PDB file of C-alpha atoms in Angstrom:
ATOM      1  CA  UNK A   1      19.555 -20.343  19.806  1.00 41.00           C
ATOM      2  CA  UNK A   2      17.669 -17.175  20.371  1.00 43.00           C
ATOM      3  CA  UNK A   3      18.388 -16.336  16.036  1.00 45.00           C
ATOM      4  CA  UNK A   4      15.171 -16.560  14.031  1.00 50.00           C
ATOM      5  CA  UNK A   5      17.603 -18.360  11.446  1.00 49.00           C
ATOM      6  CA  UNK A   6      17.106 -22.032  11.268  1.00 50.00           C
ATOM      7  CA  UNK A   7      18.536 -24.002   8.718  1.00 46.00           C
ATOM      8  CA  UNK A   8      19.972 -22.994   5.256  1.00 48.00           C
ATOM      9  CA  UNK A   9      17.030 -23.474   2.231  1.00 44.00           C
ATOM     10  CA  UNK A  10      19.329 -26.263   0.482  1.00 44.00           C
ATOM     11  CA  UNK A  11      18.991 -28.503   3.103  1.00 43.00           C
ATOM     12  CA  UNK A  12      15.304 -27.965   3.821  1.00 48.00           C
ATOM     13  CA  UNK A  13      13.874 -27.335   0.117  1.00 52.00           C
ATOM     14  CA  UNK A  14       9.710 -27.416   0.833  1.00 74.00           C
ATOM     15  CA  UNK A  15       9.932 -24.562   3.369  1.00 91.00           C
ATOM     16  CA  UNK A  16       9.517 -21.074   2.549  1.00 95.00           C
ATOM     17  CA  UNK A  17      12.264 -19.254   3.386  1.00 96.00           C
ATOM     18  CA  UNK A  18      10.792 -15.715   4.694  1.00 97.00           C
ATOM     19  CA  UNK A  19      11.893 -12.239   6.049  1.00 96.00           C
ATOM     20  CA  UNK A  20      10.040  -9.645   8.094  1.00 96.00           C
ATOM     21  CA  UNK A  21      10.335  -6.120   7.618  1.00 96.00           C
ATOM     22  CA  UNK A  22       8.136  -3.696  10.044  1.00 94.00           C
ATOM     23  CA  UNK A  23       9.481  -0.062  11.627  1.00 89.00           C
ATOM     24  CA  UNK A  24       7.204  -1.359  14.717  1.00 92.00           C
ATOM     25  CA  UNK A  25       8.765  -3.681  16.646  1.00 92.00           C
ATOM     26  CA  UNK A  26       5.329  -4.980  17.969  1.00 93.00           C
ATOM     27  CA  UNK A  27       3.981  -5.655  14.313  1.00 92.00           C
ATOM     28  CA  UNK A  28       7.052  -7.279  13.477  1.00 93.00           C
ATOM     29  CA  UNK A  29       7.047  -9.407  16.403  1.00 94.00           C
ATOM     30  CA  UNK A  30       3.392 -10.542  15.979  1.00 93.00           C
ATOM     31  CA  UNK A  31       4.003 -11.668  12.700  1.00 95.00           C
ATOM     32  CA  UNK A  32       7.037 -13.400  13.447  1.00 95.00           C
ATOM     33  CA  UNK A  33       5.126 -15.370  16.476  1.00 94.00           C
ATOM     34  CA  UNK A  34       2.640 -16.361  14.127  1.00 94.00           C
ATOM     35  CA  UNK A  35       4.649 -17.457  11.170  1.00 96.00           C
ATOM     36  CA  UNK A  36       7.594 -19.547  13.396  1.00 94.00           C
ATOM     37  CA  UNK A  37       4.527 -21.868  14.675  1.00 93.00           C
ATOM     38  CA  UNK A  38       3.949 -23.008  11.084  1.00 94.00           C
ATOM     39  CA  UNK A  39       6.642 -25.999   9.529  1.00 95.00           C
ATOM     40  CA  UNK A  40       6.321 -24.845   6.104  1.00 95.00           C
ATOM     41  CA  UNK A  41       8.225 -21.713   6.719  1.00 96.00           C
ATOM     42  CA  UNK A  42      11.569 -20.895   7.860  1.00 95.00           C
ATOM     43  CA  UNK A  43      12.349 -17.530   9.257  1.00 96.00           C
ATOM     44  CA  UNK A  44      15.992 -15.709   8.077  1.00 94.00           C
ATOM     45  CA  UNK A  45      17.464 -13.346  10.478  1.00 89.00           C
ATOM     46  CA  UNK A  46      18.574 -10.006   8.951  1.00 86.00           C
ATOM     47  CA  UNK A  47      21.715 -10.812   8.006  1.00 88.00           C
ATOM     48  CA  UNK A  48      20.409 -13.118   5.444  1.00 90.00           C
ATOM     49  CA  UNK A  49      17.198 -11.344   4.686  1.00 92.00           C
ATOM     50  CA  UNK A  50      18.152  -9.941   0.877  1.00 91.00           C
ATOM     51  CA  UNK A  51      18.297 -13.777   0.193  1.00 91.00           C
ATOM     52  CA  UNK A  52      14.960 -14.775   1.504  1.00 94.00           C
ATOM     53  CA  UNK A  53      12.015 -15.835  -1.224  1.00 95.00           C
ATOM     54  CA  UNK A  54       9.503 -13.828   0.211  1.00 96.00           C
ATOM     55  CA  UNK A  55       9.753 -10.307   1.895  1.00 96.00           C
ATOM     56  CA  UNK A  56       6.757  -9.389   4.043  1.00 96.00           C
ATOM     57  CA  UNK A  57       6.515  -5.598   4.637  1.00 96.00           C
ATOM     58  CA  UNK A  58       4.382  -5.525   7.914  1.00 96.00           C
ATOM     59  CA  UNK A  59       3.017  -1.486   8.046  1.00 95.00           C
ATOM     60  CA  UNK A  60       0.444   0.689   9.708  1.00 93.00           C
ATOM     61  CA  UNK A  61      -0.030   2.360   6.432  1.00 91.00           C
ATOM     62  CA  UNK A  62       1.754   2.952   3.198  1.00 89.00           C
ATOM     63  CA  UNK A  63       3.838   6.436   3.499  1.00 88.00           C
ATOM     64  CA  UNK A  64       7.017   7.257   1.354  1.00 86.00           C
ATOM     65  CA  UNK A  65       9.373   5.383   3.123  1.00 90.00           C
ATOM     66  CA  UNK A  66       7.394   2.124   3.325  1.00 91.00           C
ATOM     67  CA  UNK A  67       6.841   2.802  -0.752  1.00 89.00           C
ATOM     68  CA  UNK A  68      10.788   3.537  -0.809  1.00 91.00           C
ATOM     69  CA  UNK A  69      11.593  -0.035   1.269  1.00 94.00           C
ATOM     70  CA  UNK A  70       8.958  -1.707  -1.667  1.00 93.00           C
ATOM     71  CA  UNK A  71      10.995  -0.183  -4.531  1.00 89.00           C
ATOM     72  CA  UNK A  72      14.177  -1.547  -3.035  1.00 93.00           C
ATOM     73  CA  UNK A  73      12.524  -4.544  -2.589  1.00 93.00           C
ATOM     74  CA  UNK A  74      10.993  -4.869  -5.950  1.00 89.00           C
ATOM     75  CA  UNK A  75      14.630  -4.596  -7.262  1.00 89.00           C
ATOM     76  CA  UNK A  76      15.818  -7.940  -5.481  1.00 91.00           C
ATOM     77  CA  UNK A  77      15.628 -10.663  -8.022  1.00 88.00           C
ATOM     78  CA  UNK A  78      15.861 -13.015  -5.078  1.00 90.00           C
ATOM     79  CA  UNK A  79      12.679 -12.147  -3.370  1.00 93.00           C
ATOM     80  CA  UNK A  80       8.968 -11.429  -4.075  1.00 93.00           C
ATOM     81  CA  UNK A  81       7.407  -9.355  -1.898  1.00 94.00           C
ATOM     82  CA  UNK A  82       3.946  -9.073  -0.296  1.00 94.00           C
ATOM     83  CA  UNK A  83       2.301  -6.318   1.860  1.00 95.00           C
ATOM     84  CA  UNK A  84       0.611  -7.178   5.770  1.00 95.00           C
ATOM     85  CA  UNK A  85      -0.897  -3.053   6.158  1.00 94.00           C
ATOM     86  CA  UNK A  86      -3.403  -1.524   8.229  1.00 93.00           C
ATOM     87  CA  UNK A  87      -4.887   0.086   6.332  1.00 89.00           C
ATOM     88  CA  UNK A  88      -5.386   0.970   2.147  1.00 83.00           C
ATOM     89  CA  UNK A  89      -7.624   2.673   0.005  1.00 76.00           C
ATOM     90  CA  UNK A  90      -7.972   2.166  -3.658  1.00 69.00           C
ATOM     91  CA  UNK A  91      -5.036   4.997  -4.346  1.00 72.00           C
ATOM     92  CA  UNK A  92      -2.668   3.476  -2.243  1.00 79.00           C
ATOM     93  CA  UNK A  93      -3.488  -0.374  -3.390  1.00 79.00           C
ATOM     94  CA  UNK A  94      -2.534   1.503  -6.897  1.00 75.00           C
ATOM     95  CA  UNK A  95       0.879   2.414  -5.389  1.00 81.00           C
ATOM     96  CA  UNK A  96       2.001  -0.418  -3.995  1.00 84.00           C
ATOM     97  CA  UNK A  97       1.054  -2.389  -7.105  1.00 81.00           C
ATOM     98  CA  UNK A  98       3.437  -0.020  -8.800  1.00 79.00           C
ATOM     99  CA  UNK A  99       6.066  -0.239  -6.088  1.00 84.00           C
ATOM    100  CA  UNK A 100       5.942  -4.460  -7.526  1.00 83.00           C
ATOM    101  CA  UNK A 101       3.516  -5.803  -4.897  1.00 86.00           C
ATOM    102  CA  UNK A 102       0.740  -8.294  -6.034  1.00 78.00           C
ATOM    103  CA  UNK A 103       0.309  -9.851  -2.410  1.00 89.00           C
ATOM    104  CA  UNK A 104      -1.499  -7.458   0.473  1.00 92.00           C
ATOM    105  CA  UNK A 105      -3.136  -8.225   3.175  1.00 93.00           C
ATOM    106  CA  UNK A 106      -4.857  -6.435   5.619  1.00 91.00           C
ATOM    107  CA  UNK A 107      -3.520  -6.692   9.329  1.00 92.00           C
ATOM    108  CA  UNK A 108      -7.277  -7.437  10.843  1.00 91.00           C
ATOM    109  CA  UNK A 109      -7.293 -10.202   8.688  1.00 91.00           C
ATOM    110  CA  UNK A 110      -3.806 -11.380   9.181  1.00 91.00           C
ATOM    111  CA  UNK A 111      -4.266 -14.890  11.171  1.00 93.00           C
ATOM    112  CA  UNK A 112      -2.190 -17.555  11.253  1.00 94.00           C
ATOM    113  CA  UNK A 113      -3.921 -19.670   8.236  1.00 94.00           C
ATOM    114  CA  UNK A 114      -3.960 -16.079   6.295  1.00 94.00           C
ATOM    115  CA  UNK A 115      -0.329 -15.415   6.448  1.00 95.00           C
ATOM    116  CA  UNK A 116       0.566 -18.825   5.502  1.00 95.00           C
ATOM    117  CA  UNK A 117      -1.540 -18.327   2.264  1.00 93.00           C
ATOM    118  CA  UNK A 118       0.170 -14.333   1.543  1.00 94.00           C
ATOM    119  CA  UNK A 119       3.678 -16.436   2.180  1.00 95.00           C
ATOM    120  CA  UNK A 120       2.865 -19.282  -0.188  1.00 93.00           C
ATOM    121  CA  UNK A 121       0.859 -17.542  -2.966  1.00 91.00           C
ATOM    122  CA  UNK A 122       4.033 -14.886  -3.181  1.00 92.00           C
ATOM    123  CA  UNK A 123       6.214 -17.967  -3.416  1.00 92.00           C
ATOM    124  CA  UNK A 124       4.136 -18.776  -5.789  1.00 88.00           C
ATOM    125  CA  UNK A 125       4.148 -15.709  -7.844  1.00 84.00           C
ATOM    126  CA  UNK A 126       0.578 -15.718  -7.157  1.00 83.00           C
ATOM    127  CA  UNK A 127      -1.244 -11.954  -6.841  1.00 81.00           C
ATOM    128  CA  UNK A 128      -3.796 -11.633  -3.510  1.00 83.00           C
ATOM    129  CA  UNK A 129      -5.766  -8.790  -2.788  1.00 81.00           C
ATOM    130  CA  UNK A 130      -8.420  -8.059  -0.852  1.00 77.00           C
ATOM    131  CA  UNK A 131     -11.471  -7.907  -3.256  1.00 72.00           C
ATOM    132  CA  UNK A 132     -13.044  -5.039  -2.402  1.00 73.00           C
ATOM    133  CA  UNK A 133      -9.960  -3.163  -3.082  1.00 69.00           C
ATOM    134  CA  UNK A 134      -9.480  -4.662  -6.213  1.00 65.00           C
ATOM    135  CA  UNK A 135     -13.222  -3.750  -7.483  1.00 66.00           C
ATOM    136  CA  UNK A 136     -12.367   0.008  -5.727  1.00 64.00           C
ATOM    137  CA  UNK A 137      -9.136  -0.324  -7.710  1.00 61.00           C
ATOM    138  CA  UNK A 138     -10.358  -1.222 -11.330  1.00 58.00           C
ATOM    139  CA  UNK A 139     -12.757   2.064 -10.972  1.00 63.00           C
ATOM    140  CA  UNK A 140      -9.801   4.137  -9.945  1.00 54.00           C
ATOM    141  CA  UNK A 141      -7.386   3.105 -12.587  1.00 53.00           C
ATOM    142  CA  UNK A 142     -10.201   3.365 -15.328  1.00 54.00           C
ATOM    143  CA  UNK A 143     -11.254   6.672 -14.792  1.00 54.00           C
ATOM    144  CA  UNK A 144      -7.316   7.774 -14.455  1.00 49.00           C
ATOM    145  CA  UNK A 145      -6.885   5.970 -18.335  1.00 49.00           C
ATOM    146  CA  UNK A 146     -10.353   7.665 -19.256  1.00 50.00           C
ATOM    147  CA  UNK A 147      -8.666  10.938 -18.599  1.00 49.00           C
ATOM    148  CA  UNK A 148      -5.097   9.828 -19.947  1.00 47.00           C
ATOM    149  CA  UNK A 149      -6.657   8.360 -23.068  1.00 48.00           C
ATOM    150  CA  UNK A 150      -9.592  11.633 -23.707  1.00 49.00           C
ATOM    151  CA  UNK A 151      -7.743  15.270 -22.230  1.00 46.00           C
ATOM    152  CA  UNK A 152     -10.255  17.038 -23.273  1.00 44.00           C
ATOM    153  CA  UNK A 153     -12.772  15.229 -20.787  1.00 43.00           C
ATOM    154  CA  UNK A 154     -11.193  16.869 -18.418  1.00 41.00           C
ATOM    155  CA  UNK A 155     -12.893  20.240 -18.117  1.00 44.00           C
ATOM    156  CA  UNK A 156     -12.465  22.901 -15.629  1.00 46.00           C
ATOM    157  CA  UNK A 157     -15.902  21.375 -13.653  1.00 52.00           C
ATOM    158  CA  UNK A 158     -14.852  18.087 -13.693  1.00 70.00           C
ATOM    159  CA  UNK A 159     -12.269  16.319 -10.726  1.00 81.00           C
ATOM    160  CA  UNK A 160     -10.181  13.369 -11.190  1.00 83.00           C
ATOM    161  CA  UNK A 161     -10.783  10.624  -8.842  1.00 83.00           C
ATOM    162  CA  UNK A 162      -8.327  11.266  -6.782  1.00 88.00           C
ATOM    163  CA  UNK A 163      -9.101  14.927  -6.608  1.00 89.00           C
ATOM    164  CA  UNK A 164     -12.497  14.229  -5.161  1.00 88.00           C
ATOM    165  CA  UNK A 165     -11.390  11.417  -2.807  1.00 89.00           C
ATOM    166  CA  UNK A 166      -9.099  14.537  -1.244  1.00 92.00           C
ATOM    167  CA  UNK A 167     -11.637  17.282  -1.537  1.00 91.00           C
ATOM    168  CA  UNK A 168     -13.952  15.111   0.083  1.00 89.00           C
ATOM    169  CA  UNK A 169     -11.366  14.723   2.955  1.00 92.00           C
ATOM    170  CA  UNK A 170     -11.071  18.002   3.091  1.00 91.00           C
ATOM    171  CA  UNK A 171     -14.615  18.359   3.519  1.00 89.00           C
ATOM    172  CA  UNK A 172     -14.893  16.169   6.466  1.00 87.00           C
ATOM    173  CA  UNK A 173     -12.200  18.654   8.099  1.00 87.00           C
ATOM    174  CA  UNK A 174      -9.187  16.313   7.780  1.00 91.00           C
ATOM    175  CA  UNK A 175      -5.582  18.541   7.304  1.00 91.00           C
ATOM    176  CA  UNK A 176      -2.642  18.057   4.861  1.00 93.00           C
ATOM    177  CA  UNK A 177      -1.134  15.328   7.075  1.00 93.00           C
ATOM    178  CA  UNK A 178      -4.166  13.598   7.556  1.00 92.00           C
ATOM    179  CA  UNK A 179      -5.287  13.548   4.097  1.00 93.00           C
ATOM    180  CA  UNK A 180      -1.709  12.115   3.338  1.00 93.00           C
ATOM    181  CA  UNK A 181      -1.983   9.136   5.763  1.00 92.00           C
ATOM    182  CA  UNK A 182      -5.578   8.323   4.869  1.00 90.00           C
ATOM    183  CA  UNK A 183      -4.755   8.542   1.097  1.00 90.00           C
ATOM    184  CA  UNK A 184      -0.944   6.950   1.258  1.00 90.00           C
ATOM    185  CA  UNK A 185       0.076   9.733  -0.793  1.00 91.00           C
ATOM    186  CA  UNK A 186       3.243  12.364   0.261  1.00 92.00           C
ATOM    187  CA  UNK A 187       2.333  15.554   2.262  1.00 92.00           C
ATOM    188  CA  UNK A 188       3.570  17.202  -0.710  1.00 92.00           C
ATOM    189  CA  UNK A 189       1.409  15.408  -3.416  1.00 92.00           C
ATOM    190  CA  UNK A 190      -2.090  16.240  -1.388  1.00 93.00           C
ATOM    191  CA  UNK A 191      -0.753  20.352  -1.166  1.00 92.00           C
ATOM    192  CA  UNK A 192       0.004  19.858  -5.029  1.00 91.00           C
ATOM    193  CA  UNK A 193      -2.865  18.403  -6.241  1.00 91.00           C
ATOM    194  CA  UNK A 194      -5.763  20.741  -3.722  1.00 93.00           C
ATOM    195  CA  UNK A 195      -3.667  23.513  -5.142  1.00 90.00           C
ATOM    196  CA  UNK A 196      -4.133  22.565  -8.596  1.00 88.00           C
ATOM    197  CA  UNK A 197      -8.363  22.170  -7.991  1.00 89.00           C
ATOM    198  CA  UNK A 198      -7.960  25.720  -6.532  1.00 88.00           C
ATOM    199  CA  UNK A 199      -6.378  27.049  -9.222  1.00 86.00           C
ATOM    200  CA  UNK A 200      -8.269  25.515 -12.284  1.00 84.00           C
ATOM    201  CA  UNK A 201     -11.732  26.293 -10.736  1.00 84.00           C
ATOM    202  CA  UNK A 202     -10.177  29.761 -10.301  1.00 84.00           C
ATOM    203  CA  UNK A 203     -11.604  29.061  -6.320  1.00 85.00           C
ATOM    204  CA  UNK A 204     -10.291  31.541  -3.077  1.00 84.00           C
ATOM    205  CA  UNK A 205      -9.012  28.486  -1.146  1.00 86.00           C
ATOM    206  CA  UNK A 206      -9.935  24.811   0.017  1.00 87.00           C
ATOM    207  CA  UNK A 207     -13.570  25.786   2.209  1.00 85.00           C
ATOM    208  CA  UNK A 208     -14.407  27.364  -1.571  1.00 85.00           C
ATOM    209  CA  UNK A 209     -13.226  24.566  -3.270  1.00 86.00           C
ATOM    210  CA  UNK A 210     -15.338  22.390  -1.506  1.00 86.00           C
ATOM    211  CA  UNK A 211     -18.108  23.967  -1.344  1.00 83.00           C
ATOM    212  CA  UNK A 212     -18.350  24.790  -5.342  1.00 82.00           C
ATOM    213  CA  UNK A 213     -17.335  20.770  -5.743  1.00 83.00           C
ATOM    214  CA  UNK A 214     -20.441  20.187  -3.436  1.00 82.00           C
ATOM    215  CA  UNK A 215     -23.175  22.435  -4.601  1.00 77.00           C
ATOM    216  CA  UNK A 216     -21.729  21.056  -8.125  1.00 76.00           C
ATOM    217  CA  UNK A 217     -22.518  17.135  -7.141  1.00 75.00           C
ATOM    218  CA  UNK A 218     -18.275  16.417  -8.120  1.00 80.00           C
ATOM    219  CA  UNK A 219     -18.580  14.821  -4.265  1.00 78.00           C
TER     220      UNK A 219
END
């Protein structure tokens, strides 16, 4: 009695047949609480969970093993998958769309009546995202295919978007980790790509970095 498994989707064919996945218990649970109260939905346990229609990824923030779960995910022809996160800059919005998400929605936002939507527009194969993270998005993937589609715009005084975004974190005195969780990108990428600014500007270290990107007007 206690399973969130009801009844099998043959015999109940207008319900959404949905499965939670958070590393938090808590998030999971809230999500859970607020999705069992609606009819339309039915709730598979984890034994049955590859079979669901929709997959909701319920996360603080998108890191490399939430992006791993998504690619997994992504590669389930049974389910569609849609994204309850904290929170998610333009970068990582990029990151999950290429982990196969078109359905996010941010956890302050994530009532009852707003999950229900996420759940049915997935089912669906409907896209949602917020829309100022889809305007923030647009700028970030056209300047990325600006410099993709012209090299040679790229000169040694001129920073990618993403470059900026991180030297800019840098300049506000966040650290390696920090920069990763704010940015949803690995640890490793954020060393990578400050180390790459450093050594195309022919800069000392990060404080020079950022303070040749600033007296510059790059951020």
């Amino acid at each position: 009695m206690g399973s969130t498994h009801r009844t099998p989707r043959s015999a109940r064919p207008n319900r959404v047949t949905v499965a939670v996945y958070a590393a938090d218990p808590v998030l999971r649970i809230g999500v859970v609480q607020q999705l069992r109260q609606r009819p339309e939905v039915d709730l598979v346990d984890e034994a049955d969970a590859d079979r669901a229609q929709v997959s909701l990824v319920v996360v603080d923030s998108v890191d490399d093993d939430v992006a791993a779960l998504l690619n997994r995910l992504r590669h389930n022809n049974a389910t569609h998958t849609g994204l309850v996160v904290g929170t998610l800059g333009a970068g990582g919005l990029q990151r999950v769309i290429e982990c196969g998400v078109a359905a996010v929605l941010r956890r302050a936002e994530a009532d009852q009546d707003q999950l229900l939507h996420l759940v049915q527009a997935i089912a669906n194969g409907e896209g949602v995202l917020p829309g100022d993270l889809l305007g923030k998005l647009l700028t970030h993937v056209g300047s990325i295919q600006r410099s993709a589609l012209d090299p040679g715009s790229l000169s040694l005084s001129t920073l990618t978007t993403r470059e900026a975004d991180m030297l800019r974190l840098v300049s506000e005195g966040l650290d390696t980790a920090e920069i990763a969780r704010k940015t949803a990108y690995s640890e490793r990428t954020v060393k990578n790509v400050l180390h790459e600014i450093i050594t195309r500007l022919q800069l000392r270290n990060r404080a020079h970095a950022v303070g040749y990107a600033l007296r510059n007007g790059l951020i």
